[in-house]
Coordinates of C-alpha atoms in Angstrom, one line a residue:
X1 CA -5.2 -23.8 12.2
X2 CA -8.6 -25.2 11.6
X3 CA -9.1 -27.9 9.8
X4 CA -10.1 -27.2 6.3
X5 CA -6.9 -27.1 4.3
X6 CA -4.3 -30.0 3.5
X7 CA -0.8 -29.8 3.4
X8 CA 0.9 -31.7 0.5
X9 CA 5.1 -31.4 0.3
X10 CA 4.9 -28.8 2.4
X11 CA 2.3 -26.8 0.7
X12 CA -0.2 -25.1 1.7
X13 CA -3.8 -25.6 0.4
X14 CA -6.4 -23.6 1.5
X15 CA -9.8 -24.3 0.2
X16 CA -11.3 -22.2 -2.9
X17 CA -13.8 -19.1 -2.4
X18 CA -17.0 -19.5 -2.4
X19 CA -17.8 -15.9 -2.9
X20 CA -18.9 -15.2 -6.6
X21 CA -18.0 -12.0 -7.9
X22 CA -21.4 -9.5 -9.8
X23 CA -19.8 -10.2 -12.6
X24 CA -21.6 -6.8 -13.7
X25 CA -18.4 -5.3 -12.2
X26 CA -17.0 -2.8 -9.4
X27 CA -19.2 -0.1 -10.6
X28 CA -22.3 -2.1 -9.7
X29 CA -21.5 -3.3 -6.8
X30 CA -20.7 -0.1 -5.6
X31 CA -23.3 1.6 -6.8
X32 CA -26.1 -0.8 -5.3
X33 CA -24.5 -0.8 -1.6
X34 CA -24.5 3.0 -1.5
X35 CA -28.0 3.1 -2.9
X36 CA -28.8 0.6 -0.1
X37 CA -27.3 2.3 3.1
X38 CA -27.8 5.9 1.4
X39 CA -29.2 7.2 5.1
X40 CA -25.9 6.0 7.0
X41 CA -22.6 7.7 7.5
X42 CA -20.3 7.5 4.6
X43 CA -17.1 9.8 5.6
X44 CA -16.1 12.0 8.8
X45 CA -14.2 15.0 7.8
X46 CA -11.7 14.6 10.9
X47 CA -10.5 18.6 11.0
X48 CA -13.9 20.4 10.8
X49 CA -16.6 17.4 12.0
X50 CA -18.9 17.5 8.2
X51 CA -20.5 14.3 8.0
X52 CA -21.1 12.8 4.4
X53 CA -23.8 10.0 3.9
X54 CA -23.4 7.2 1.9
X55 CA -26.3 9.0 -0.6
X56 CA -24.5 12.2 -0.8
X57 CA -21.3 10.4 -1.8
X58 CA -23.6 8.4 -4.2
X59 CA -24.7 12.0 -5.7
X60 CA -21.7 13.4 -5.9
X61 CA -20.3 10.4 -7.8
X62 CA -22.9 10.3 -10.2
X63 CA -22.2 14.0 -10.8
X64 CA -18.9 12.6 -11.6
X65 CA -19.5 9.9 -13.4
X66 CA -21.2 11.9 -16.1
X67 CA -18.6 14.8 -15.6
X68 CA -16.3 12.3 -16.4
X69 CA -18.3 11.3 -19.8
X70 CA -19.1 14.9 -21.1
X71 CA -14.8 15.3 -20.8
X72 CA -14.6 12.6 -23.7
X73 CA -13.7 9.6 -20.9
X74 CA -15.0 6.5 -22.7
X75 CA -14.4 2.8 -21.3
X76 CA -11.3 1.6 -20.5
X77 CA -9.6 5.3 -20.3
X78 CA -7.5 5.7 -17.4
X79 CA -8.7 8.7 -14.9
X80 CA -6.3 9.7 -12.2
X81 CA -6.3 11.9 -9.0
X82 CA -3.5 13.7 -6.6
X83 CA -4.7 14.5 -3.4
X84 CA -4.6 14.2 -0.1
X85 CA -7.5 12.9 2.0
X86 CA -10.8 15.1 2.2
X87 CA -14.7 14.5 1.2
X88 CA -13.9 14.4 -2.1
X89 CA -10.9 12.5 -2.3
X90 CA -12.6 9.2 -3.4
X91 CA -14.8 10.2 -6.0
X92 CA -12.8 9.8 -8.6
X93 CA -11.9 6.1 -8.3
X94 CA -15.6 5.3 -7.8
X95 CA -16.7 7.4 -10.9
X96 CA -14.3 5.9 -13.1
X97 CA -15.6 2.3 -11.6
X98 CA -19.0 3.4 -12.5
X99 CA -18.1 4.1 -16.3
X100 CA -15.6 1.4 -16.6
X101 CA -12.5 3.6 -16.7
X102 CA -9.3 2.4 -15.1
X103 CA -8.4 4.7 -12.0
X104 CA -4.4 5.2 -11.0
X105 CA -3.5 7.5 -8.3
X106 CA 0.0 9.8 -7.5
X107 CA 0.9 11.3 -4.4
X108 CA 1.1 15.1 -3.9
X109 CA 4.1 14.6 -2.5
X110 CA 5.9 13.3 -5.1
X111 CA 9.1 15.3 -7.3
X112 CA 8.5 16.1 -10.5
X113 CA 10.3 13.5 -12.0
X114 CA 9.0 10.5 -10.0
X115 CA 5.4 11.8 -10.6
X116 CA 6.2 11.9 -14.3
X117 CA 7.5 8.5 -14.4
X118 CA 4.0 7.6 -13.1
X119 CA 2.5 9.7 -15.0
X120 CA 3.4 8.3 -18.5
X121 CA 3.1 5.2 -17.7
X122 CA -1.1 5.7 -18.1
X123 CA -1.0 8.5 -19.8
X124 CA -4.5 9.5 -17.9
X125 CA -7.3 11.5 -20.2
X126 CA -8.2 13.3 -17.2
X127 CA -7.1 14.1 -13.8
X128 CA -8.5 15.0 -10.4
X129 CA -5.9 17.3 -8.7
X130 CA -6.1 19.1 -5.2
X131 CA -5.0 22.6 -5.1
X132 CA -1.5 22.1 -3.4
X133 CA -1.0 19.8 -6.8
X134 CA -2.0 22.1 -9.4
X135 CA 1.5 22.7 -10.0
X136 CA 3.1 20.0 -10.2
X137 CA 0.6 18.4 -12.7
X138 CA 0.8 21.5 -14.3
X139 CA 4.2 20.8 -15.0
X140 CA 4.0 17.1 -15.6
X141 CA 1.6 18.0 -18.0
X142 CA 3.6 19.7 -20.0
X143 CA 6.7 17.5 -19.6
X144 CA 4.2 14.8 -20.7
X145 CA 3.5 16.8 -23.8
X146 CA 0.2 15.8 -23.1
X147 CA -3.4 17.2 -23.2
X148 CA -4.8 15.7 -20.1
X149 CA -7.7 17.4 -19.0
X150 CA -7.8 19.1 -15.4
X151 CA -10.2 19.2 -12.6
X152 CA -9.4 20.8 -9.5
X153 CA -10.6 20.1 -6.2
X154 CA -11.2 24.1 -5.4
X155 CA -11.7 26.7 -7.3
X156 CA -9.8 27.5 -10.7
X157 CA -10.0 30.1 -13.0
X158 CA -8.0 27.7 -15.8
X159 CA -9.0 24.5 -15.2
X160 CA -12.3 22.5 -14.0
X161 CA -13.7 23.2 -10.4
X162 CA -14.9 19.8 -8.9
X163 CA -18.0 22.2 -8.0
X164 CA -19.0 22.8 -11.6
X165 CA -18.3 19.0 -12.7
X166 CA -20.9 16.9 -14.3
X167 CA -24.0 19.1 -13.0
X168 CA -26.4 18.2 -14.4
X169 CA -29.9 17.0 -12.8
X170 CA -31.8 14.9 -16.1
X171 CA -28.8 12.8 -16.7
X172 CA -28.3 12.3 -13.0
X173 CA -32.0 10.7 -12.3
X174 CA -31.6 8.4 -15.2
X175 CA -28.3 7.2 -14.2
X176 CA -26.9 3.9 -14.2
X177 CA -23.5 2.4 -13.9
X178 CA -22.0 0.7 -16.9
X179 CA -21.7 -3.3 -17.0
X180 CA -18.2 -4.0 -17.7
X181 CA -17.6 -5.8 -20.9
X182 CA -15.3 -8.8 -18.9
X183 CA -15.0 -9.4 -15.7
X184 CA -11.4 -9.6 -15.8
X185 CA -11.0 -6.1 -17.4
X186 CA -8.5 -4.0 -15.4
X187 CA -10.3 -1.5 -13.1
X188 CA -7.7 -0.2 -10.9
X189 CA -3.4 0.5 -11.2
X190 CA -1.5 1.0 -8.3
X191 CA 2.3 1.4 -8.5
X192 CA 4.9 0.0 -6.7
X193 CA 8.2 -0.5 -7.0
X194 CA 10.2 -3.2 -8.2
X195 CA 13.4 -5.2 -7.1
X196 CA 15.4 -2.7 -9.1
X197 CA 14.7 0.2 -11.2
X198 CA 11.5 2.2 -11.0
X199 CA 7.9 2.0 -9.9
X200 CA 5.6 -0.1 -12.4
X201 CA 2.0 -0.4 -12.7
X202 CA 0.4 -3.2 -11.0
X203 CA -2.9 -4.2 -12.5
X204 CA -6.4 -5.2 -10.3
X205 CA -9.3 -6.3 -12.8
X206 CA -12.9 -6.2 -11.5
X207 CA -12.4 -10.1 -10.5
X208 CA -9.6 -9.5 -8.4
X209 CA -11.5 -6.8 -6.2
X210 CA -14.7 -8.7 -6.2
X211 CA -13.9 -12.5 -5.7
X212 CA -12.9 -12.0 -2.3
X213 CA -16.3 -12.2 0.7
X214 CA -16.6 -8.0 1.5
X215 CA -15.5 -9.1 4.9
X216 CA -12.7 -11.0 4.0
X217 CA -10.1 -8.4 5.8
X218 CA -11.4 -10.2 8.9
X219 CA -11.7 -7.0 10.9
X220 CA -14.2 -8.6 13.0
X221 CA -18.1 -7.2 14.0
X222 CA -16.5 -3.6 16.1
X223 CA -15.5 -1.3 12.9
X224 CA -18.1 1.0 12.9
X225 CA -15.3 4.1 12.5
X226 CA -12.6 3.5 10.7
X227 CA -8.8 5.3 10.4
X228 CA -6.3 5.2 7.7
X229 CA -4.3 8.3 6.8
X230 CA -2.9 6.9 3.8
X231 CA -3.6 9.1 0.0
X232 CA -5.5 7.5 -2.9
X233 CA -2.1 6.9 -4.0
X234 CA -1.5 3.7 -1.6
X235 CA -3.3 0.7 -1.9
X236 CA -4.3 0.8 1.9
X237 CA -6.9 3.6 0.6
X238 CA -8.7 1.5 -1.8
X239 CA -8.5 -1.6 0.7
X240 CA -10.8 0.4 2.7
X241 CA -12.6 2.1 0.7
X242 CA -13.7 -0.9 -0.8
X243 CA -14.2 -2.8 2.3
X244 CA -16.3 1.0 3.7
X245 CA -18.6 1.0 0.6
X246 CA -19.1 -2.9 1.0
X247 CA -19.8 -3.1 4.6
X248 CA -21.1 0.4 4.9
X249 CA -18.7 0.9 7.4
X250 CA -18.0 4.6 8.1
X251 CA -14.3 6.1 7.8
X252 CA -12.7 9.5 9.6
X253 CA -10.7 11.5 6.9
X254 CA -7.4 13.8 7.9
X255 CA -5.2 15.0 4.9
X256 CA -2.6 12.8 5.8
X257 CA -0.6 11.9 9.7
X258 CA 0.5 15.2 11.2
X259 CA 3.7 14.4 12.9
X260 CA 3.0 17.5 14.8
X261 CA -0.6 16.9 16.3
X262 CA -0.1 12.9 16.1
X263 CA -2.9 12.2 18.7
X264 CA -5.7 14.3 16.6
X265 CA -6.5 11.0 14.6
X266 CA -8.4 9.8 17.6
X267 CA -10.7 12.9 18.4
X268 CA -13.4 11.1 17.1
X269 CA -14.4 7.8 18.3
X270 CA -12.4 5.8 16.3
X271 CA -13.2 2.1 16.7
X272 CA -10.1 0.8 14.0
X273 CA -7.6 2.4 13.2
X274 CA -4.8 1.7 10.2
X275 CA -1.5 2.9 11.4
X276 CA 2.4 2.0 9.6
X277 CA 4.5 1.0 11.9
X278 CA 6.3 4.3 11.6
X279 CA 3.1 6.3 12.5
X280 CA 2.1 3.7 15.5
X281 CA 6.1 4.4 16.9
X282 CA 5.5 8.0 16.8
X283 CA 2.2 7.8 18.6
X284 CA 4.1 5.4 21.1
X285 CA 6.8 8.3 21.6
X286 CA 4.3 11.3 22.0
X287 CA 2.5 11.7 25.3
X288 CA -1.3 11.2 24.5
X289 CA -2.9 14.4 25.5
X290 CA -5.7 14.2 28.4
X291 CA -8.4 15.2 26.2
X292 CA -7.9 12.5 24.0
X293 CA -10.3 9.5 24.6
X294 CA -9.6 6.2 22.9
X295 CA -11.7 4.1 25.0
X296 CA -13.9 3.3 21.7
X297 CA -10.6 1.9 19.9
X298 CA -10.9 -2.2 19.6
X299 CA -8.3 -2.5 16.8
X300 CA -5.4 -1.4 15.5
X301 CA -3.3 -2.7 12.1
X302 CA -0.2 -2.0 11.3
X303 CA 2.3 -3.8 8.8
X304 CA 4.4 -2.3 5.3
X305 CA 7.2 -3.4 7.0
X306 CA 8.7 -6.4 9.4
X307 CA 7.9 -5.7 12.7
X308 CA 9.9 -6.8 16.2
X309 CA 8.3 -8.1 19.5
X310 CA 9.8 -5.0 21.5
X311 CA 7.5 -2.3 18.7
X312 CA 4.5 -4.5 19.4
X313 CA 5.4 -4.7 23.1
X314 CA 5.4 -0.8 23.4
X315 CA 2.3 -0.5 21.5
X316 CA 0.3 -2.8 23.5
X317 CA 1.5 -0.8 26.2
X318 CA 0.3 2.2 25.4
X319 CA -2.8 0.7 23.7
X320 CA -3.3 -2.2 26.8
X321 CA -7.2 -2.7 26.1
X322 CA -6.7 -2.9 22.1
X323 CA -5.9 -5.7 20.0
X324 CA -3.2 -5.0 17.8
X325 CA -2.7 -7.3 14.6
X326 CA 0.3 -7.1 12.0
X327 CA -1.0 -7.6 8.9
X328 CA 1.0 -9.4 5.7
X329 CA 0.1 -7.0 2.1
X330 CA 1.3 -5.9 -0.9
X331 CA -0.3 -4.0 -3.8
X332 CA -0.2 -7.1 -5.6
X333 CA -3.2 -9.4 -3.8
X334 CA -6.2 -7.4 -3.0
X335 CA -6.6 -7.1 -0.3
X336 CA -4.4 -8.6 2.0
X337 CA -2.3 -12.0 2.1
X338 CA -2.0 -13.0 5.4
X339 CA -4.0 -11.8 9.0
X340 CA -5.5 -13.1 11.9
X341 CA -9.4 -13.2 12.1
X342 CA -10.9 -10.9 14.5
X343 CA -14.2 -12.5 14.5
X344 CA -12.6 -16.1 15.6
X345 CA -11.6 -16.4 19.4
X346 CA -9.4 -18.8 18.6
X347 CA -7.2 -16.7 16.2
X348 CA -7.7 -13.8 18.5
X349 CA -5.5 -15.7 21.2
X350 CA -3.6 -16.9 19.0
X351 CA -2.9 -13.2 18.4
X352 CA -2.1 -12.2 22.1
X353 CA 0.3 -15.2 22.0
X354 CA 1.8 -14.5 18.8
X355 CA 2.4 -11.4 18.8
X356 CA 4.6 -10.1 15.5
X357 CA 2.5 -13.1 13.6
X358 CA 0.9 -11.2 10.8
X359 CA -1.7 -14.1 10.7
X360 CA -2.9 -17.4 9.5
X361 CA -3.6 -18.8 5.8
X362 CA -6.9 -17.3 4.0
X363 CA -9.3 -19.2 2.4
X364 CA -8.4 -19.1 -1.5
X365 CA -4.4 -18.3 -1.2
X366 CA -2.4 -20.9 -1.5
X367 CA 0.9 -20.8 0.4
X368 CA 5.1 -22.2 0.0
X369 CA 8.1 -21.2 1.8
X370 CA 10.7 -21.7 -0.7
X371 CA 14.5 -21.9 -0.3
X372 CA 16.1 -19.4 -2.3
X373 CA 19.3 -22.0 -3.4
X374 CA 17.4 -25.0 -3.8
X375 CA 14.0 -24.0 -4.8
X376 CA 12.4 -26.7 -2.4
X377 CA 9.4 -26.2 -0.3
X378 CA 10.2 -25.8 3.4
X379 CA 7.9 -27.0 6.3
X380 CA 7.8 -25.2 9.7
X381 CA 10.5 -22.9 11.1
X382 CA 12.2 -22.9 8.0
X383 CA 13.1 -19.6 6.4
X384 CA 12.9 -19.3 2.8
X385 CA 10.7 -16.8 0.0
X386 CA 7.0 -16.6 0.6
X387 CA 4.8 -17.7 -2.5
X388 CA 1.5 -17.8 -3.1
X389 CA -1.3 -18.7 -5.5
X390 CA -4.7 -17.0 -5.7
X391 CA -7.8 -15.5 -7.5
X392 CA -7.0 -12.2 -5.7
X393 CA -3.4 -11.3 -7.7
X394 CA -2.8 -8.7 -10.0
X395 CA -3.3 -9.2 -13.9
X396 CA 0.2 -8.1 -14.5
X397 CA 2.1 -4.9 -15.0
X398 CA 0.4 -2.2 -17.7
X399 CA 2.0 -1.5 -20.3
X400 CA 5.5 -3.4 -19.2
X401 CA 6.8 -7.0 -19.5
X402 CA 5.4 -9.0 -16.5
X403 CA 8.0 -11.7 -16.7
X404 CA 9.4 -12.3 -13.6
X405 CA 6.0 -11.8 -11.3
X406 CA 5.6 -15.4 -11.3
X407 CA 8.0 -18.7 -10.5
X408 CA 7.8 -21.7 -13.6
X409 CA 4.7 -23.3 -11.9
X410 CA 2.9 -20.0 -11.4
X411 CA 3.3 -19.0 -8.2
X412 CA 3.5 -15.2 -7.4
X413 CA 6.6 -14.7 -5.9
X414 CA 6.4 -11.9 -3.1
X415 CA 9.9 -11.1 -2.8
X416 CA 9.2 -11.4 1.0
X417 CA 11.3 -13.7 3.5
X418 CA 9.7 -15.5 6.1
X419 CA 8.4 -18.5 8.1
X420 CA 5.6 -20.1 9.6
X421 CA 5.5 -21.8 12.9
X422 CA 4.1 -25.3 13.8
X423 CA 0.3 -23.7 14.2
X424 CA 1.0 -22.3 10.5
X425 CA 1.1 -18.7 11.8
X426 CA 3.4 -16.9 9.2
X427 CA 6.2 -14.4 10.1
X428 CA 7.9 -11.9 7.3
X429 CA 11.4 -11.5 8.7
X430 CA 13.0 -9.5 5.9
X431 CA 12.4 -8.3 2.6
X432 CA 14.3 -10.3 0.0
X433 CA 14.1 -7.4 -2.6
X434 CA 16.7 -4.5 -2.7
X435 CA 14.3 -2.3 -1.9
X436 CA 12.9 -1.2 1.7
X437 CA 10.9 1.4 3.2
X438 CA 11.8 4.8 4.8
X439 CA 8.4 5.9 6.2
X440 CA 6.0 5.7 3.4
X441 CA 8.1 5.4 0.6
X442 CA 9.6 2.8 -1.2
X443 CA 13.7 3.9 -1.1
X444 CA 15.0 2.1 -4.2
X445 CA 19.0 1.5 -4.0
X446 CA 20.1 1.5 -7.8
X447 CA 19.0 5.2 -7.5
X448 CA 21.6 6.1 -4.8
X449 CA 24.6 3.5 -5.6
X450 CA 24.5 5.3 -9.4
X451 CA 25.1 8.8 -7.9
X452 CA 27.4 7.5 -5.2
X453 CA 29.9 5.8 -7.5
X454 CA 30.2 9.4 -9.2
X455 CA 32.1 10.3 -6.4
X456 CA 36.1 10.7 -7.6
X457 CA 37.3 8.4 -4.7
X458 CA 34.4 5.6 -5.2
X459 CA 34.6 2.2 -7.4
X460 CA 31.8 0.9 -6.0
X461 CA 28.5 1.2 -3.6
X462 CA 25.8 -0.9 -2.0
X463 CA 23.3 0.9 -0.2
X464 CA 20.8 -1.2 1.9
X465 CA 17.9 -0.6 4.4
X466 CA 18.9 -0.2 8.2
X467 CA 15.9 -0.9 10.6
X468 CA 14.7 1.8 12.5
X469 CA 12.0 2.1 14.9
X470 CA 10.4 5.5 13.8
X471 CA 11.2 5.3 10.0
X472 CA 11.3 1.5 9.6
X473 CA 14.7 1.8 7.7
X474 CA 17.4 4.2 7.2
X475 CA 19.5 4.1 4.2
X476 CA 23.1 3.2 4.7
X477 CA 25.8 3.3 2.1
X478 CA 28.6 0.3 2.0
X479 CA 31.3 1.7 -0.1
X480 CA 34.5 0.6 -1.9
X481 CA 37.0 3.0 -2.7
X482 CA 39.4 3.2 -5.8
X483 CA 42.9 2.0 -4.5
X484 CA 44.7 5.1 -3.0
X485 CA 41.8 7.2 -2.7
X486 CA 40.1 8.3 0.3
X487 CA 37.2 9.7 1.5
X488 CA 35.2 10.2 4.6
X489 CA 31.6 9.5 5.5
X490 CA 31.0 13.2 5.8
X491 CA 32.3 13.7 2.5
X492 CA 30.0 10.9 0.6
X493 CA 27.3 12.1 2.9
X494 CA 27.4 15.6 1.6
X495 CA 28.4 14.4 -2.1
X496 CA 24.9 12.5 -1.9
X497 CA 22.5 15.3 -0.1
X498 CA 23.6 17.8 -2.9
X499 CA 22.1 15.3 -5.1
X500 CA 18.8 13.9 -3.8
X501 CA 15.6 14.1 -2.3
X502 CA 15.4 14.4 1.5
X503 CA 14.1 10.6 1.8
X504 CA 16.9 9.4 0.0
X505 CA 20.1 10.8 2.2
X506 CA 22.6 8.1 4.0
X507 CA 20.6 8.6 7.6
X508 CA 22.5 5.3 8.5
X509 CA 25.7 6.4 7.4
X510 CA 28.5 5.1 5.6
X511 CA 31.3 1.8 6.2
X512 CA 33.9 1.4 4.0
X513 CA 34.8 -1.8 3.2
X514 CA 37.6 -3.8 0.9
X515 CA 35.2 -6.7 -0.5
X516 CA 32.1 -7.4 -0.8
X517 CA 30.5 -10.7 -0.5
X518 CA 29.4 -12.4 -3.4
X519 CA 26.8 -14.9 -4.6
X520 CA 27.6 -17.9 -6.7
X521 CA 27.0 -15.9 -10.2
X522 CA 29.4 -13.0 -8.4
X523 CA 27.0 -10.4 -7.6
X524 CA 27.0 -9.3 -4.5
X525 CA 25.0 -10.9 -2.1
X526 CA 23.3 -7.6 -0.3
X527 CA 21.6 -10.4 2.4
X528 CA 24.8 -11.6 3.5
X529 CA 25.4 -7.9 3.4
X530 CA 23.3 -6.6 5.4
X531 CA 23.6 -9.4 8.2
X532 CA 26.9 -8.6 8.7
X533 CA 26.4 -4.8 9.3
X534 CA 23.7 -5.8 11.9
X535 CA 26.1 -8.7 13.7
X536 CA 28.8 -5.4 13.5
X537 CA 31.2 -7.4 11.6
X538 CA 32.2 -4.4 9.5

């Protein structure tokens, strides 16, 4: 690691930014970089080849913006959107930046009840919806009891078309974005789930997306295309949105991966591409078609989940001429925590050496390794909770207690276990959290062990993530039965499937045990858990 940090008691202090925020805000800054590279490619749509510049965006957002106003939208409202990716798809978060309204996204994808759980936590005044989603707000709406007003992305005989919003040409010449009141006013909410119960709202201000350099993802000089398939509803979107408007750095738009046509991503000359680890497996297991051409791909990131040598090994083989970097996230620090600079030699072969790394420190994060019984700062090759300070973290949670975010001395505790080595590259092993990923979505356990213990035959359930190459995990459910009952795996299997979502069924089965391990204050300890169902002990 170069040599401008200093390590006291094994902490890691990296220097401060030097990057000053406009503190005119998001909206601004936004607004001036799309005015200044108006003439060069904005978006790609992937499926039919239309080309948006950075001006038409611009236009379009404007026509928003003021949309957005003449729909009663004041300052500090929150706007939200469901869609999946098109042209359109990112006007509303750069609208809302431009009148200082808050922007939270959900996921067409979601059930009714999980996108009304969202849903009422901001309690949006208005809300951009594709047409596969006119339902389901429709429905949320009224479970809300709310009046949120509608705009559909297509037309609509009872709600808003995004064709007929804000049009109108005086307003639009005289327009100017708002200057935010303080800097450290929330602009954006994403959601993510806790270590138990449901998804909260995690809170980015206008300082937290702007103190950062605009190149500060260290993607290097080669991203002049860019790839990511994720919805406004993940934070990946508004990583790169941010970093596209900032850098005027083009990006190719699909709706979302098609599992189906999984090579289409690269018919355009896609020079970076943002792939989970689930997508990049899938790729690795589909022949590449021969009209496919990725000889303009130079990098590819993947991360959302802890990755092994033996996945990066088969994507490098697949991809032998493209760097491939593992990059350390969450929703929380905008807009990542940890990654190898592609612009530096020397962290590129550190890269090729290293290869699950997911980077070195970045200037103005701080970092720990903490032992989990102790509390004590560990040095290298020492496993423990990562935590980190920074400039870049989220506000809090809107509208909920934020207790718990951060340790006693204020250090944000990513729930994340890990290590770095004796060059100070970091590795994320496991997550410390009860939660994991299946695919995309956060699979949260309390959900599963409450319907599971429901069962006749059950006294009690642990359910914990099983890795798996294509999914990332699969759910697998340790049960104890009431003395002198019986059951079969089958049988909780089917009990559960009646009762949930399809990303939510037992695809790593079910073990039976008598005990559980516990921890010192007798809960059980789901670590100790989990490492004995992969060492095959039960």
């Amino acid at each position: 690691m170069k040599k401008d940090y200093k390590i006291v008691d094994n902490v890691i202090y990296m220097p401060d930014l030097e990057y000053q925020p406009d503190p005119r805000g998001i909206g601004w800054v936004y607004y001036e970089n799309m005015l200044k590279n108006k003439d060069l490619l904005a978006q790609v749509d992937g499926e039919t080849g239309e080309e948006d510049t950075f001006g038409a965006l611009l236009q379009r957002c404007i026509r928003a913006a003021i949309g957005l106003r003449l729909a009663g939208v004041e300052y500090g409202d929150v706007v939200s959107v469901c869609t999946y990716n098109h042209l359109n798809s990112c006007v509303p978060a750069i609208s809302s930046m431009f009148i200082g309204a808050k922007i939270a996204a959900l996921d067409p994808s979601l059930s009714l009840p999980d996108a009304l759980h969202l849903f009422k936590i901001v309690m949006p005044k208005l809300i951009f919806v594709g047409e596969e989603s006119v339902e389901l707000i429709e429905n949320v709406i009224r479970e809300a009891q709310c009046k949120t007003t509608v705009v559909v992305f297509g037309p609509s005989e009872k709600h808003i078309p995004f064709s007929h919003f804000g049009e109108s040409p005086v307003e639009e010449l005289e327009f100017k974005p708002v200057t935010v009141k303080n800097i450290k006013d929330v602009a954006v909410i994403m959601f993510s789930s806790g270590t138990s119960g449901l998804p909260k709202g995690i809170c980015h201000t206008h300082y937290s997306v702007l103190r950062a350099h605009p190149n500060e993802m260290r993607l290097g000089t080669n991203a002049s295309l860019m790839f990511a398939s994720d919805s406004p509803y993940w934070n990946v979107f508004l990583f790169y949105l941010n970093y596209s408007i900032q850098n005027g750095t083009a990006r190719v738009l699909y709706p979302r991966f098609d599992r189906n046509d999984t090579w289409k991503v690269f018919s355009r000359k896609v020079t970076l591409a943002c792939l989970n680890i689930t997508e990049l497996m899938i790729l690795c297991c589909t022949p590449k078609p021969e009209s496919i051409d990725t000889s303009a791909l130079r990098l590819i990131i993947t991360g959302s989940s802890p990755i092994s040598v033996s996945q990066i090994s088969k994507a490098r083989a697949l991809f032998p001429n493209v760097l491939i970097r593992i990059n350390f996230g969450q929703s929380e620090v905008f807009p990542n925590i940890l990654c190898f600079d592609m612009g530096d030699p020397e962290e590129v072969e550190l890269l090729t050496k290293k290869p699950n790394s997911c980077g070195l420190p970045k200037t103005g994060i701080s970092y720990k390794i903490i032992d989990l019984e102790t509390g004590k700062a560990l040095g290298p090759n020492q496993k423990g909770e990562v935590r980190i300070k920074t400039e870049l973290q989220l506000s809090g949670y809107y509208n909920m207690d934020s207790k718990g975010i951060w340790d006693e001395d204020g250090w944000l505790k990513t729930g994340d276990y890990g290590y770095y080595d004796e060059d100070y590259c970091f590795y994320i092993v496991d997550r410390i959290k009860e939660m994991f990923k299946y695919q995309y979505w956060h699979i949260i356990p309390a959900i599963i062990e409450g319907i599971i213990i429901t069962h006749p035959a059950v006294l009690t359930a642990i359910v914990i993530g099983i890795p798996h190459e294509l999914d990332e995990n699969h759910a697998m459910a340790i049960v104890q039965l009431k003395k002198g009952a019986s059951a079969s795996e089958e049988e909780i299997q089917k009990y559960l499937d009646e009762k949930v979502e399809d990303r939510q069924r037992l695809r790593g089965g079910v073990k039976f045990v008598e005990k559980f391990p516990l921890t010192p204050s007798g809960k059980v300890n789901r670590f100790v858990l989990k490492q004995m169902v992969l060492q095959n002990t039960i």
